[in-house]
PDB file of C-alpha atoms and ligand atoms in Angstrom:
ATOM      1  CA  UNK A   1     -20.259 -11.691  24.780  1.00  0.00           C
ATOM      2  CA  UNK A   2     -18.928  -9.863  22.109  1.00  0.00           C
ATOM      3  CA  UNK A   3     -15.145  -9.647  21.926  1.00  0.00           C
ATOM      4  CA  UNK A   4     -13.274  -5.838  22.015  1.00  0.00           C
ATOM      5  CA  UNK A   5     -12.807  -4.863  18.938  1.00  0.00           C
ATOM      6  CA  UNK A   6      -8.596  -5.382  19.370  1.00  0.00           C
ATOM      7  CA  UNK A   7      -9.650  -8.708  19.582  1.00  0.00           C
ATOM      8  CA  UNK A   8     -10.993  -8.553  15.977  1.00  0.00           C
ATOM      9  CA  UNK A   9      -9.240 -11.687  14.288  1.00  0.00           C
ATOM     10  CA  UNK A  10      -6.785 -10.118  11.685  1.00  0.00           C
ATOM     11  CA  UNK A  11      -7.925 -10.825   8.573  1.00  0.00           C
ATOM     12  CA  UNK A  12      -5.743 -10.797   5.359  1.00  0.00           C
ATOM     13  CA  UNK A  13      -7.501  -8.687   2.602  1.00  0.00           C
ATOM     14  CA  UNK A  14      -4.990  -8.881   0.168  1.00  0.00           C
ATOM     15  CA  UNK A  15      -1.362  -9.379  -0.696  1.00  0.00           C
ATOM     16  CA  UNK A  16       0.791  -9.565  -3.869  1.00  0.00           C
ATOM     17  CA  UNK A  17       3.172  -8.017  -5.127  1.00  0.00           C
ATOM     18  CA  UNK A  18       3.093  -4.174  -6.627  1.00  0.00           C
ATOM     19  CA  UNK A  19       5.621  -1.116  -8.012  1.00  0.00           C
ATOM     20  CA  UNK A  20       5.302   1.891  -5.480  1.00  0.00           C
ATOM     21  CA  UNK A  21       7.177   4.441  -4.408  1.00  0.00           C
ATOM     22  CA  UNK A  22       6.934   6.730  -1.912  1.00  0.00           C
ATOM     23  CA  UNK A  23       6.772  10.364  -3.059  1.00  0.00           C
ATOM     24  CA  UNK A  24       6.045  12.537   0.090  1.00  0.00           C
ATOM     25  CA  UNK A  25       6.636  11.639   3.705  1.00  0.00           C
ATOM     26  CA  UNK A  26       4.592  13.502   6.172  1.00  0.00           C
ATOM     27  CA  UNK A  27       4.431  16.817   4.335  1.00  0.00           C
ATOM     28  CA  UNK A  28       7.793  17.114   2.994  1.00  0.00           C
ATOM     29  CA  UNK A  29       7.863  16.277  -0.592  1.00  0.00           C
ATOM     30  CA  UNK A  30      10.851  13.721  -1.176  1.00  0.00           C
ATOM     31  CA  UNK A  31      14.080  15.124  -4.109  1.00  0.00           C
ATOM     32  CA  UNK A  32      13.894  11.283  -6.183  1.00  0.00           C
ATOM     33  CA  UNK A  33      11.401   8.420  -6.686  1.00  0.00           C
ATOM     34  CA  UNK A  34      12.769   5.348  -6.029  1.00  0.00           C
ATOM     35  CA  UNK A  35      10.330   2.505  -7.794  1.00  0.00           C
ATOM     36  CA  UNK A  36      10.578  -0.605  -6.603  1.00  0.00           C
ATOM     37  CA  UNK A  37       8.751  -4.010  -6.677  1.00  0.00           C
ATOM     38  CA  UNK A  38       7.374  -4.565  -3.395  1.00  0.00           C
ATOM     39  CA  UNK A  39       5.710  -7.814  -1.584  1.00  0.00           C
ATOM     40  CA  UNK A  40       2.369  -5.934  -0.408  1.00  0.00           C
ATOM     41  CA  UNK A  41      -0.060  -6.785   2.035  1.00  0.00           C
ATOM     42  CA  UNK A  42      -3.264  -5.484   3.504  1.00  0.00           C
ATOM     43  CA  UNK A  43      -4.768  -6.618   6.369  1.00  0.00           C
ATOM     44  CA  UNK A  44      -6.578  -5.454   8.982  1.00  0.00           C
ATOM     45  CA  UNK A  45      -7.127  -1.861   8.283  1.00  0.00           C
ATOM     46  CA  UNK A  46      -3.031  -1.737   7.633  1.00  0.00           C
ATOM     47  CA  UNK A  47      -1.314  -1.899   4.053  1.00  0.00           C
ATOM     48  CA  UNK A  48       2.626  -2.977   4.245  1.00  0.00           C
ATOM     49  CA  UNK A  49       5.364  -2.469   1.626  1.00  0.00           C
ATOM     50  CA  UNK A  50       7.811  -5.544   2.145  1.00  0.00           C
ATOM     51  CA  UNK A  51      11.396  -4.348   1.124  1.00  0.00           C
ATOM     52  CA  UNK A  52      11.039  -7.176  -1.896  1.00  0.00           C
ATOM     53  CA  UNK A  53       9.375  -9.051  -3.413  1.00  0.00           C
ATOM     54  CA  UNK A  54      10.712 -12.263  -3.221  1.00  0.00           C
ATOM     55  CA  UNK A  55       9.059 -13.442   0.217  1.00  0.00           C
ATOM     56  CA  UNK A  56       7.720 -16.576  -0.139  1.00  0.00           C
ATOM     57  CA  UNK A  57       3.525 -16.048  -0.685  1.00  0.00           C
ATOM     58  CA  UNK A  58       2.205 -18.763   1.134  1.00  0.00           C
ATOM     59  CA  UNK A  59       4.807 -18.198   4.266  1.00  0.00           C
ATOM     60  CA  UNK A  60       3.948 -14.237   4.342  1.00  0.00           C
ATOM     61  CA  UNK A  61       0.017 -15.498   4.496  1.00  0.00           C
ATOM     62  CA  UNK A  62       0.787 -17.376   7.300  1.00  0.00           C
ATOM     63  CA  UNK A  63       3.429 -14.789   9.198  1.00  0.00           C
ATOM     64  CA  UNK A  64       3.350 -11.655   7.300  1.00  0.00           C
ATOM     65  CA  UNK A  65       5.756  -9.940   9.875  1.00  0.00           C
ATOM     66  CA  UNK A  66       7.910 -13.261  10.255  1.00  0.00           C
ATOM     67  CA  UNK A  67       9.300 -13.724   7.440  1.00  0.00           C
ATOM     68  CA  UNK A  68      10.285  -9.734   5.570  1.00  0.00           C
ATOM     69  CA  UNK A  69      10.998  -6.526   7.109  1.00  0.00           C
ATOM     70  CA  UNK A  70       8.564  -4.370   6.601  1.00  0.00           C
ATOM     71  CA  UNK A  71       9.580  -1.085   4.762  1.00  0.00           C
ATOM     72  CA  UNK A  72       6.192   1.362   5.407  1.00  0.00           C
ATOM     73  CA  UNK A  73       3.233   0.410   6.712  1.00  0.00           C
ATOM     74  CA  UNK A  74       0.396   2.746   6.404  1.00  0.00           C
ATOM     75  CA  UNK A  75      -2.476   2.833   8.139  1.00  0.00           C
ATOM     76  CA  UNK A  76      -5.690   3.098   5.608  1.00  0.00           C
ATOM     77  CA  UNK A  77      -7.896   5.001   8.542  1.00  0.00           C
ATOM     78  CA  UNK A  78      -8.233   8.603   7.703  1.00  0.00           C
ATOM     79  CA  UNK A  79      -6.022   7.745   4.145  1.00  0.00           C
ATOM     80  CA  UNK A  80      -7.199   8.910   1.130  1.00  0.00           C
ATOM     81  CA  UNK A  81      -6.945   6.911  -2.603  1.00  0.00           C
ATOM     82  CA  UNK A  82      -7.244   8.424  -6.090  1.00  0.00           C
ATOM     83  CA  UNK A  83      -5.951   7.565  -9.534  1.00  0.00           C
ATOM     84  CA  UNK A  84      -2.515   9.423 -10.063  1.00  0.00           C
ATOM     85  CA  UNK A  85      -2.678  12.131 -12.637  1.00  0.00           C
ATOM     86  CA  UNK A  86      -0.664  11.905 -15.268  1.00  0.00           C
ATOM     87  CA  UNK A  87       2.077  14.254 -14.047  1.00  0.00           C
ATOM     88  CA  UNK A  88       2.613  12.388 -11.124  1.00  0.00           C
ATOM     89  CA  UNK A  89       4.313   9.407 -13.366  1.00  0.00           C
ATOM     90  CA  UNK A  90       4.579   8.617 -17.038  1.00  0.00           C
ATOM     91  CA  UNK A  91       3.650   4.785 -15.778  1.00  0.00           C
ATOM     92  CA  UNK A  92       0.442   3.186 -16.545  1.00  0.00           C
ATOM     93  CA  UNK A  93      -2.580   2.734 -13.968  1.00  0.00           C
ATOM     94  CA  UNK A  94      -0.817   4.473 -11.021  1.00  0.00           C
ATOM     95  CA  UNK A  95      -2.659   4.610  -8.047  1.00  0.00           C
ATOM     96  CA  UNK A  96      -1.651   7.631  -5.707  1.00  0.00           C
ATOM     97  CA  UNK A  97      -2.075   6.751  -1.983  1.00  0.00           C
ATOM     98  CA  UNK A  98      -2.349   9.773   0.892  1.00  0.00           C
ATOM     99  CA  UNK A  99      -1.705   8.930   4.610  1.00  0.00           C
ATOM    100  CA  UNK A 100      -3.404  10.546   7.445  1.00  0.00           C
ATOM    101  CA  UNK A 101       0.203  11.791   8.804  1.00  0.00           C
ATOM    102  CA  UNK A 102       0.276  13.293   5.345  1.00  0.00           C
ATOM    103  CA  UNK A 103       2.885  10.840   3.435  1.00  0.00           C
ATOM    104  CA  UNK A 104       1.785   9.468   0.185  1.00  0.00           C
ATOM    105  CA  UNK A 105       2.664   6.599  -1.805  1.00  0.00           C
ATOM    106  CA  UNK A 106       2.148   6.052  -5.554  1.00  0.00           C
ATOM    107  CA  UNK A 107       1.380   2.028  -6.377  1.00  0.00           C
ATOM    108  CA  UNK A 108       1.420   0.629 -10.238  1.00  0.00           C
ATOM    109  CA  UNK A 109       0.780  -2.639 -11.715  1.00  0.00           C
ATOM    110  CA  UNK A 110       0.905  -3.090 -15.744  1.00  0.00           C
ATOM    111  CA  UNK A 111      -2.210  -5.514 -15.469  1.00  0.00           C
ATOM    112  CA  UNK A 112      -5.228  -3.355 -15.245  1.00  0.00           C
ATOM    113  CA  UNK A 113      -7.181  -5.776 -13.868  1.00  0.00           C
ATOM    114  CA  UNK A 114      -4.771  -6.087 -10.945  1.00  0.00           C
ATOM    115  CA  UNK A 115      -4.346  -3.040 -10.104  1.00  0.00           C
ATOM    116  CA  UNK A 116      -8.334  -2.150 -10.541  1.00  0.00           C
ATOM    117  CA  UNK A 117      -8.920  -5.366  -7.841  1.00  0.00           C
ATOM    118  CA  UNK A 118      -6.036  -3.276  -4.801  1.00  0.00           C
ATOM    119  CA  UNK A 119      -7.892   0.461  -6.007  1.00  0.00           C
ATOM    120  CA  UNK A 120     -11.116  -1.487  -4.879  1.00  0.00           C
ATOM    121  CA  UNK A 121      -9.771  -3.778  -1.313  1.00  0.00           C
ATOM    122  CA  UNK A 122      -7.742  -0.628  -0.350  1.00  0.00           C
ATOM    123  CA  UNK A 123     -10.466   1.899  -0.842  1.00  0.00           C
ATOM    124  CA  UNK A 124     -13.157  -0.125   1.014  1.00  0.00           C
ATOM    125  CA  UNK A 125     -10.524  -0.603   3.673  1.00  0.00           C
ATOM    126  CA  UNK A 126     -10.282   3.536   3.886  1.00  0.00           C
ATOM    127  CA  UNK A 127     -14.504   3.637   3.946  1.00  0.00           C
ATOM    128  CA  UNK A 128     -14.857   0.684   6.481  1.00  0.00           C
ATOM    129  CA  UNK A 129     -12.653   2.286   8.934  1.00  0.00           C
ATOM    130  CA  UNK A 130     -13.987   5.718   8.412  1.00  0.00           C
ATOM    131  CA  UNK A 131     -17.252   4.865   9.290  1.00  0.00           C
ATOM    132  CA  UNK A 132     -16.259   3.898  13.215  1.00  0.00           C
TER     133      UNK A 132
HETATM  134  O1  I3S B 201       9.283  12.131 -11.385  1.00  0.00           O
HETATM  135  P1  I3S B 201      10.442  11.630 -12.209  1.00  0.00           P
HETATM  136  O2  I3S B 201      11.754  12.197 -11.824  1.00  0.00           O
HETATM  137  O3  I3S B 201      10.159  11.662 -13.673  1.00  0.00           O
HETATM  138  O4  I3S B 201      10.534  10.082 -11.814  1.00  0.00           O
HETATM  139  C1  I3S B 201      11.323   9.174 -12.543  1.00  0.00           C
HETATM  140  C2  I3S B 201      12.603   8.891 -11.816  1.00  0.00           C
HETATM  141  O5  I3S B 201      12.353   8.444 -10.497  1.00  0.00           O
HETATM  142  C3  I3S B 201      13.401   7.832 -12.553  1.00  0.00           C
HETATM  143  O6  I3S B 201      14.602   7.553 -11.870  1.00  0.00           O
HETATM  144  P2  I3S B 201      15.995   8.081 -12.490  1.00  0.00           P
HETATM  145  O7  I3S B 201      15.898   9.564 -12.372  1.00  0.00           O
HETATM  146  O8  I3S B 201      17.028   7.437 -11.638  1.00  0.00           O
HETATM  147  O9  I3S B 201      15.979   7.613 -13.915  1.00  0.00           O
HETATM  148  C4  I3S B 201      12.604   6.544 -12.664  1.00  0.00           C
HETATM  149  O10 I3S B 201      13.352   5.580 -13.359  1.00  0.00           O
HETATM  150  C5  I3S B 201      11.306   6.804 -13.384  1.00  0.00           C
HETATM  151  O11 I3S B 201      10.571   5.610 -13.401  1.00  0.00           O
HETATM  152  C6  I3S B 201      10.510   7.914 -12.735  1.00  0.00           C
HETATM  153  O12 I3S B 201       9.429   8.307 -13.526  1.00  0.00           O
HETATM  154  P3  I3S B 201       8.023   7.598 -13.688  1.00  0.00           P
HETATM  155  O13 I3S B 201       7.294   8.455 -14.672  1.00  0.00           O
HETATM  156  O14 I3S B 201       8.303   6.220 -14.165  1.00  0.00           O
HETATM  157  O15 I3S B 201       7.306   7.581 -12.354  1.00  0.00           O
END
């Protein structure tokens, strides 16, 4: 028997650690950006910005909610993902992330390579869960 889909054994996408900021929050555009490095996760449909960085890696695997407070968590279903345009940030590959309660995030890495590798695990999150 198959289990409900609650059941579904959380499974850990992706985590590292990433600039963002978060620019509107639901609707209402927000006066400053704050960058800041951030300990991120996704996993199981959910992305989470750690207040820091500095949370151990292979502890946060483990316990992800254990071990850092969470500072937003943002649920990919219904989220959309695009690459910032350029007057959204004078930073380098900037990813722009929109919530379904209309918040959005912008996310940056220097490495292109990184950042190209959470564009591609965050936007098949958003199409998996769109297609239930
Ligand atoms: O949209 P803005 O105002 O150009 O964003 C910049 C500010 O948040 C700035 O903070 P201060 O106003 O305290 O200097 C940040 O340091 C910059 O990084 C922001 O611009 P970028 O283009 O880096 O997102």
């Amino acid at each position: 028997q198959a289990s409900p889909p609650e059941e579904k054994i959380k499974t850990l996408d992706k985590a590292g650690v990433l600039h963002r900021t978060k620019t509107v929050d639901k609707g209402k555009r927000l006066r400053k950006k704050h960058w800041s490095a951030s300990w991120t996760v996704l996993e199981g449909g959910v992305l989470t910005f750690f207040k820091d960085s500095k949370t151990s890696a292979a502890g946060s695997l483990r316990q992800p909610s254990k071990l850092s407070t969470p500072e937003y968590t943002v649920e990919l279903k219904g989220a959309s993902l695009a690459w910032a345009p350029k007057d959204k940030s004078s930073k380098k590959n900037v990813l722009e992330l929109r919530s379904r309660d209309g918040s959005e995030y912008l996310i940056q890495h220097d490495s292109e390579a990184i950042i190209s590798t959470w564009h591609k695990a965050i936007a098949q999150g958003i199409q998996e869960l769109s297609a239930d």
